[in-house]
XYZ file of C-alpha atoms in Angstrom:
76
model
C 118.399 120.175 99.600
C 117.497 120.457 103.275
C 114.858 123.039 102.577
C 113.142 120.873 99.963
C 113.143 117.836 102.235
C 111.813 120.003 105.048
C 108.952 121.298 102.889
C 108.140 117.727 101.870
C 108.126 116.666 105.483
C 105.759 119.444 106.462
C 103.394 118.638 103.498
C 103.448 114.981 104.207
C 102.810 115.526 107.930
C 99.720 117.638 107.203
C 98.476 115.153 104.675
C 98.992 112.289 107.128
C 96.901 114.079 109.749
C 94.124 114.631 107.153
C 94.179 111.000 105.982
C 94.071 109.529 109.414
C 91.141 111.717 110.283
C 89.324 110.559 107.171
C 89.471 106.900 108.209
C 86.372 105.237 109.483
C 86.392 104.557 113.192
C 83.954 102.456 115.208
C 81.050 104.863 114.624
C 81.785 105.967 111.022
C 84.080 108.625 109.839
C 84.434 111.523 107.555
C 85.139 108.992 104.738
C 81.375 108.383 104.686
C 81.009 111.859 103.208
C 82.923 110.769 100.247
C 81.222 107.596 99.411
C 82.688 105.336 102.193
C 79.269 103.921 102.887
C 79.234 101.758 99.705
C 80.859 98.498 100.612
C 81.809 95.862 98.050
C 80.367 92.361 98.061
C 83.734 90.726 98.423
C 85.056 91.982 101.710
C 84.190 94.107 104.681
C 85.821 97.283 103.458
C 84.828 99.563 100.606
C 86.861 100.696 97.617
C 87.240 104.126 99.186
C 88.585 102.758 102.419
C 91.122 100.510 100.650
C 92.321 103.500 98.568
C 92.468 105.576 101.612
C 94.538 102.854 103.373
C 96.888 102.845 100.350
C 97.281 106.634 100.380
C 97.919 106.615 104.073
C 100.686 104.006 103.764
C 102.300 105.880 100.856
C 102.159 109.091 102.778
C 103.634 107.461 105.807
C 106.430 106.013 103.782
C 107.270 109.450 102.344
C 107.173 110.968 105.746
C 109.487 108.315 107.116
C 111.988 108.720 104.219
C 111.989 112.510 104.807
C 112.699 112.035 108.466
C 115.651 109.687 107.663
C 116.962 111.969 104.921
C 116.908 115.030 107.190
C 118.581 113.063 109.919
C 121.358 112.023 107.591
C 121.824 115.531 106.033
C 121.791 117.348 109.434
C 124.157 114.803 111.104
C 127.222 116.661 112.371
């Protein structure tokens, strides 16, 4: 169980770093390579940015749950 959660933690950490780097900063980001330049007429952010935000939040939640689970499992 501990090994599985540790592997999930490592994978979610790597994915979190990738997703954060894909976000658009002040001068544009790597998300423009994947169609982030197309903005919707409704708001200021594009569909790609909103989906990227959702993926980042989900990955962050998985990361947080893995940290808590490992803390509870490894507690003496």
